[in-house]
Amino acid sequence: MAEVLLRDRFERLGVDATVSSAGTVSEGRPASGGAVEAMRERGLDLSGHRSRLLTPELVQSADLVVGMAREHVREATVACPGRFGRIFTLKELVRLGEGCGARRSESIERWLDRVGMGRKPASLLGPDSHDDVADPIGQPLAVYQAAAAEIDDLVDRLADLLWAHAAAPADGAGREPGARVASELGEPEPRPSAARPAVEPRPEPEARAAPIGNGAAPTLRVAVGSDHAGFALKAHLIEVLTKLGHEVLDVGTHGPEPVDYPGFCAGVGRAVTYGAADRGIVVGGSGQGEQLAANTVPGVRAALCNDLFTARFSRAHNDANVLSMGARVVGEGLAEEIVATWLATTFDGGRHQRRVDQLTALEAAAGDRKAQDALIESLLHGRPAD
C-alpha cells in the first residue's frame, strides 16, 4: 500500500521519483484482498502488485529505505549494515523530520544526516514498536482501511518534508529530479508491500544476490508444540507450514484448555534430537518458559525469537534447532515471517562452529561437576575470541 500511495503522491507533486517494493519471504505473490480493496477505494490499483525479494544490492543502491515497522528496519540493516543512516520506519522518519524541519535547498542525503543525528543501530534490538504502523494482515477490511489512512497521512507528511519547495506543474513539464523511492522491507505474504519505501537514483542491478535468510527453506520435518496460550498460533503455523510443503509433527497440546507447557516443549526437543524432526517450534504466552523447557533435552539449542533479527542469527550463528515464540508478543503475520526466516537461514559455521562445539562440550560435562569445572576454566583462559 505504501508503494502505490507514495508513487501517487510524488506524481501529484511533480517529483520524478521511482517507487518500488521488496520483501523477505517470497517472490511473485499478489497483495492481499484487503489491501487491494483499501487502495481501490482511494482510486489506486494494487491488483497487479507482485512481491519480490529484498537483496543487499537494493538496500545499498537506495537513497532512502522506509519500513512500516522496526522489524523491517532491522532486516534492511542486517542486509546492508553500512546503510543504517538511510533506513527508517515511515513513522520514525516523519516524526524526526518534523522535529528538525523540512528539506529546503539541501540534498536528501544531507537532510537525512540531519534527521538521523544520534541514531544508533543498537536501538533496534529492543521491542519498542511506537514507530510502527499496525499490521493489518488477516484482519477485516476496516483494519486495512485504517492502516491505509495512517500510511496515506504519513506519506503526505513525508512528501511535504522532502519536497515542500516543489510545486506540481500543471502540464507535467519541469518535474523536479527526485530520487527513486523503493519500498524495501520484509512483510509476511500475502501481505502487501505496505512496509518499505526507499529512494534510489540508480537503476536496479540485473543480477540479484541471494535473498536475506539464505533463500527459500527446503522441505523439512517440523515438530511443533505449545501450551494453551500458544495453541491458536500453533494451529495457524501448522496450516502455514503444511502449505509450504513441510511435514508437521504436532506434539500438542490439542486444545485451548489450560495445561502445563514443559512436557509438550520437551517433547518437541526429543523429536528433534531423536531424529523424528529436523527442526522444532514451541509456542507459549511469552515463549520464555517454552524455550527453557525445550533446552532441558540434551542436544537441543532452543532460541527465543520474537523478532526477525534474533531468528536469523539464532540459526546463522548458533545453529538453533528449536524456535520458541510468544503468542502474546507476536501476531500471526510476524510469526509467519519469523518462522520463514528461521527455517530458511542456514548455519554459517566457521568460528561459530567452534562456539557451538563448546556449548555441546559443556552440556556433555553437565553430569560431572569436576569435569565441567575443568572445561569452564579451560574456556575462560583459552585464546581470545575472534
Short mmCIF file of C-alpha atoms in Angstrom, two decimals, residues 91-364:
data_model
loop_
_atom_site.label_atom_id
_atom_site.label_comp_id
_atom_site.label_asym_id
_atom_site.label_seq_id
_atom_site.Cartn_x
_atom_site.Cartn_y
_atom_site.Cartn_z
CA LYS A 91 6.55 6.97 11.18
CA GLU A 92 10.02 7.48 12.68
CA LEU A 93 11.23 9.44 9.65
CA VAL A 94 8.20 11.72 9.71
CA ARG A 95 8.50 12.23 13.48
CA LEU A 96 12.21 13.07 13.33
CA GLY A 97 11.81 15.12 10.16
CA GLU A 98 9.08 17.26 11.62
CA GLY A 99 11.28 17.77 14.64
CA CYS A 100 14.24 19.13 12.67
CA GLY A 101 12.41 20.82 9.80
CA ALA A 102 11.69 20.21 6.13
CA ARG A 103 14.38 19.90 3.46
CA ARG A 104 14.94 23.12 1.54
CA SER A 105 17.99 23.64 -0.66
CA GLU A 106 19.99 20.79 0.88
CA SER A 107 20.32 17.35 -0.70
CA ILE A 108 18.24 14.42 0.50
CA GLU A 109 21.43 12.84 1.82
CA ARG A 110 22.33 15.92 3.87
CA TRP A 111 18.78 16.20 5.20
CA LEU A 112 18.79 12.54 6.28
CA ASP A 113 22.09 13.09 8.09
CA ARG A 114 20.47 15.92 9.99
CA VAL A 115 17.28 13.97 10.70
CA GLY A 116 19.11 10.85 11.86
CA MET A 117 21.69 12.54 14.06
CA GLY A 118 22.22 10.45 17.20
CA ARG A 119 20.50 7.28 15.94
CA LYS A 120 22.39 4.06 16.66
CA PRO A 121 21.87 0.51 15.29
CA ALA A 122 21.82 -0.82 18.88
CA SER A 123 18.48 0.91 19.35
CA LEU A 124 16.92 -1.67 17.02
CA LEU A 125 17.47 -4.52 19.47
CA GLY A 126 14.65 -3.59 21.83
CA PRO A 127 10.95 -4.46 21.46
CA ASP A 128 9.78 -0.84 21.15
CA SER A 129 7.06 -0.52 18.49
CA HIS A 130 5.76 3.03 18.96
CA ASP A 131 7.04 3.97 15.49
CA ASP A 132 5.32 1.02 13.78
CA VAL A 133 2.25 1.10 11.56
CA ALA A 134 -0.16 -1.60 12.77
CA ASP A 135 -0.02 -4.80 10.73
CA PRO A 136 -3.44 -5.41 9.06
CA ILE A 137 -2.74 -8.87 7.68
CA GLY A 138 -5.52 -11.36 8.34
CA GLN A 139 -7.79 -8.65 9.76
CA PRO A 140 -11.16 -7.37 8.49
CA LEU A 141 -11.30 -4.77 5.72
CA ALA A 142 -11.82 -2.00 8.27
CA VAL A 143 -8.34 -2.66 9.68
CA TYR A 144 -6.80 -2.38 6.20
CA GLN A 145 -8.72 0.85 5.67
CA ALA A 146 -7.39 2.24 8.95
CA ALA A 147 -3.82 1.22 8.03
CA ALA A 148 -4.22 2.80 4.59
CA ALA A 149 -5.44 6.04 6.17
CA GLU A 150 -2.48 6.12 8.55
CA ILE A 151 0.03 5.38 5.79
CA ASP A 152 -1.58 7.96 3.50
CA ASP A 153 -1.27 10.63 6.17
CA LEU A 154 2.38 9.73 6.83
CA VAL A 155 3.15 9.68 3.10
CA ASP A 156 1.70 13.18 2.68
CA ARG A 157 3.72 14.45 5.61
CA LEU A 158 6.91 12.81 4.31
CA ALA A 159 6.38 14.29 0.85
CA ASP A 160 5.92 17.72 2.40
CA LEU A 161 9.16 17.28 4.36
CA LEU A 162 11.18 16.15 1.34
CA TRP A 163 9.67 18.32 -1.38
CA ALA A 164 7.80 21.14 0.34
CA HIS A 165 9.51 23.52 -2.09
CA ALA A 166 8.41 21.56 -5.18
CA ALA A 167 5.37 22.91 -7.00
CA ALA A 168 3.47 20.40 -9.09
CA PRO A 169 3.46 21.60 -12.73
CA ALA A 170 0.10 21.59 -14.46
CA ASP A 171 1.39 20.07 -17.69
CA GLY A 172 3.92 17.66 -16.20
CA ALA A 173 6.84 19.71 -17.54
CA GLY A 174 9.68 20.87 -15.37
CA ARG A 175 9.37 17.97 -12.97
CA GLU A 176 11.95 18.14 -10.22
CA PRO A 177 14.58 15.40 -10.45
CA GLY A 178 13.74 13.45 -7.38
CA ALA A 179 15.04 10.14 -6.30
CA ARG A 180 13.87 6.65 -6.55
CA VAL A 181 11.55 5.68 -3.72
CA ALA A 182 11.53 1.94 -3.28
CA SER A 183 9.65 0.13 -0.55
CA GLU A 184 12.24 -2.31 0.63
CA LEU A 185 11.47 -4.29 3.71
CA GLY A 186 10.06 -7.64 4.57
CA GLU A 187 6.45 -8.47 5.23
CA PRO A 188 4.73 -11.79 5.52
CA GLU A 189 2.96 -12.94 2.41
CA PRO A 190 0.31 -12.46 1.17
CA ARG A 191 0.70 -9.15 2.97
CA PRO A 192 1.04 -6.20 0.56
CA SER A 193 4.27 -4.26 0.50
CA ALA A 194 2.91 -1.52 2.61
CA ALA A 195 6.13 -1.56 4.50
CA ARG A 196 9.05 -0.06 2.85
CA PRO A 197 9.72 2.74 0.54
CA ALA A 198 13.30 3.64 -0.38
CA VAL A 199 14.75 6.21 -2.65
CA GLU A 200 17.24 5.24 -5.36
CA PRO A 201 18.51 7.38 -8.20
CA ARG A 202 20.34 4.45 -9.80
CA PRO A 203 18.82 1.61 -11.84
CA GLU A 204 18.47 -1.69 -10.10
CA PRO A 205 21.16 -4.24 -10.87
CA GLU A 206 20.19 -7.05 -13.20
CA ALA A 207 21.80 -9.69 -11.04
CA ARG A 208 20.39 -10.39 -7.61
CA ALA A 209 22.18 -11.69 -4.58
CA ALA A 210 20.58 -14.49 -2.63
CA PRO A 211 17.75 -13.08 -0.50
CA ILE A 212 18.40 -12.47 3.14
CA GLY A 213 17.60 -15.60 5.05
CA ASN A 214 19.68 -17.65 2.59
CA GLY A 215 16.76 -18.29 0.27
CA ALA A 216 13.69 -20.45 0.48
CA ALA A 217 13.72 -23.23 3.04
CA PRO A 218 13.89 -26.82 1.79
CA THR A 219 11.12 -29.20 2.75
CA LEU A 220 11.62 -30.13 6.40
CA ARG A 221 10.05 -32.25 9.12
CA VAL A 222 8.99 -29.79 11.80
CA ALA A 223 7.81 -30.77 15.29
CA VAL A 224 5.52 -28.22 16.95
CA GLY A 225 4.25 -27.90 20.49
CA SER A 226 2.56 -25.36 22.73
CA ASP A 227 0.59 -24.79 25.89
CA HIS A 228 -2.92 -23.32 25.89
CA ALA A 229 -1.60 -19.76 25.48
CA GLY A 230 0.15 -20.71 22.26
CA PHE A 231 -2.45 -23.16 20.95
CA ALA A 232 -4.17 -20.81 18.47
CA LEU A 233 -0.91 -19.54 16.99
CA LYS A 234 0.44 -23.09 16.80
CA ALA A 235 -2.66 -24.15 14.86
CA HIS A 236 -2.16 -21.27 12.46
CA LEU A 237 1.52 -22.10 11.97
CA ILE A 238 0.68 -25.74 11.28
CA GLU A 239 -1.52 -24.56 8.38
CA VAL A 240 1.24 -22.29 7.10
CA LEU A 241 3.94 -24.97 7.37
CA THR A 242 1.74 -27.53 5.63
CA LYS A 243 1.01 -25.15 2.74
CA LEU A 244 4.75 -24.57 2.37
CA GLY A 245 5.21 -28.31 1.93
CA HIS A 246 6.78 -29.11 5.29
CA GLU A 247 5.86 -32.27 7.19
CA VAL A 248 4.45 -31.33 10.60
CA LEU A 249 4.51 -33.41 13.79
CA ASP A 250 2.08 -31.90 16.32
CA VAL A 251 3.20 -32.89 19.82
CA GLY A 252 0.33 -30.98 21.46
CA THR A 253 -1.46 -29.51 23.26
CA HIS A 254 -4.51 -30.24 21.15
CA GLY A 255 -6.98 -27.78 22.62
CA PRO A 256 -7.30 -24.42 24.40
CA GLU A 257 -7.82 -25.89 27.88
CA PRO A 258 -5.17 -24.82 30.44
CA VAL A 259 -2.17 -27.16 30.56
CA ASP A 260 1.45 -27.09 31.76
CA TYR A 261 3.95 -26.44 28.98
CA PRO A 262 7.14 -28.36 29.99
CA GLY A 263 6.12 -31.78 28.65
CA PHE A 264 5.00 -30.50 25.26
CA CYS A 265 8.13 -28.44 24.73
CA ALA A 266 10.46 -31.19 25.91
CA GLY A 267 8.54 -33.49 23.56
CA VAL A 268 9.39 -31.24 20.65
CA GLY A 269 13.03 -31.23 21.72
CA ARG A 270 13.04 -35.01 21.95
CA ALA A 271 11.58 -35.32 18.45
CA VAL A 272 14.42 -33.19 17.10
CA THR A 273 17.25 -34.94 18.95
CA TYR A 274 15.84 -38.42 18.22
CA GLY A 275 15.70 -37.63 14.51
CA ALA A 276 11.92 -37.67 14.15
CA ALA A 277 12.05 -33.99 13.13
CA ASP A 278 14.63 -31.72 11.53
CA ARG A 279 13.56 -28.64 13.48
CA GLY A 280 11.17 -27.80 16.29
CA ILE A 281 8.88 -24.89 17.10
CA VAL A 282 7.38 -24.23 20.54
CA VAL A 283 4.84 -21.51 21.33
CA GLY A 284 3.62 -20.11 24.63
CA GLY A 285 2.49 -16.80 26.05
CA SER A 286 5.92 -15.16 26.02
CA GLY A 287 7.96 -18.14 24.78
CA GLN A 288 10.41 -17.93 27.68
CA GLY A 289 9.29 -20.96 29.65
CA GLU A 290 8.89 -22.93 26.44
CA GLN A 291 12.48 -22.19 25.48
CA LEU A 292 13.71 -23.29 28.91
CA ALA A 293 11.68 -26.49 28.77
CA ALA A 294 12.96 -27.44 25.33
CA ASN A 295 16.54 -26.78 26.41
CA THR A 296 16.27 -29.39 29.16
CA VAL A 297 16.63 -32.04 26.44
CA PRO A 298 20.32 -32.76 25.70
CA GLY A 299 21.20 -31.75 22.17
CA VAL A 300 18.53 -29.06 21.90
CA ARG A 301 19.54 -25.48 21.17
CA ALA A 302 16.28 -23.61 21.59
CA ALA A 303 16.23 -19.88 20.86
CA LEU A 304 13.56 -17.40 21.91
CA CYS A 305 12.90 -15.32 18.80
CA ASN A 306 10.10 -12.79 18.86
CA ASP A 307 11.73 -10.74 16.08
CA LEU A 308 13.41 -11.40 12.74
CA PHE A 309 16.88 -10.23 13.78
CA THR A 310 17.10 -12.81 16.56
CA ALA A 311 15.56 -15.52 14.39
CA ARG A 312 18.13 -15.05 11.67
CA PHE A 313 21.16 -15.03 13.94
CA SER A 314 19.93 -17.88 16.12
CA ARG A 315 20.36 -20.02 13.01
CA ALA A 316 23.33 -18.32 11.34
CA HIS A 317 25.48 -18.08 14.47
CA ASN A 318 24.05 -20.60 16.96
CA ASP A 319 22.65 -23.38 14.76
CA ALA A 320 19.45 -23.34 16.85
CA ASN A 321 17.30 -26.38 16.20
CA VAL A 322 14.21 -25.31 18.15
CA LEU A 323 12.45 -21.96 17.77
CA SER A 324 10.42 -20.51 20.64
CA MET A 325 7.89 -17.69 20.25
CA GLY A 326 5.36 -15.88 22.39
CA ALA A 327 1.80 -15.73 21.08
CA ARG A 328 1.15 -12.73 23.31
CA VAL A 329 4.18 -10.95 21.88
CA VAL A 330 3.92 -11.53 18.12
CA GLY A 331 0.92 -11.54 15.80
CA GLU A 332 0.24 -14.10 13.10
CA GLY A 333 1.89 -12.05 10.36
CA LEU A 334 5.16 -11.51 12.21
CA ALA A 335 5.14 -15.12 13.43
CA GLU A 336 4.93 -16.30 9.81
CA GLU A 337 7.90 -14.09 8.90
CA ILE A 338 9.91 -15.33 11.86
CA VAL A 339 9.24 -18.98 11.02
CA ALA A 340 10.01 -18.48 7.31
CA THR A 341 13.26 -16.66 8.11
CA TRP A 342 14.31 -19.19 10.74
CA LEU A 343 13.64 -22.21 8.52
CA ALA A 344 15.38 -20.64 5.52
CA THR A 345 18.54 -19.47 7.29
CA THR A 346 21.50 -21.84 7.28
CA PHE A 347 24.29 -22.12 9.84
CA ASP A 348 27.37 -20.05 8.96
CA GLY A 349 29.84 -22.46 10.53
CA GLY A 350 33.42 -21.19 10.81
CA ARG A 351 34.16 -19.56 14.15
CA HIS A 352 30.53 -20.12 15.13
CA GLN A 353 31.02 -23.87 14.82
CA ARG A 354 33.78 -23.68 17.42
CA ARG A 355 31.41 -21.95 19.81
CA VAL A 356 28.61 -24.42 19.22
CA ASP A 357 31.11 -27.22 19.86
CA GLN A 358 31.95 -25.57 23.18
CA LEU A 359 28.27 -25.50 24.11
CA THR A 360 27.99 -29.17 23.25
CA ALA A 361 31.04 -30.00 25.36
CA LEU A 362 29.67 -28.04 28.34
CA GLU A 363 26.37 -29.86 28.04
CA ALA A 364 28.10 -33.25 27.86
#
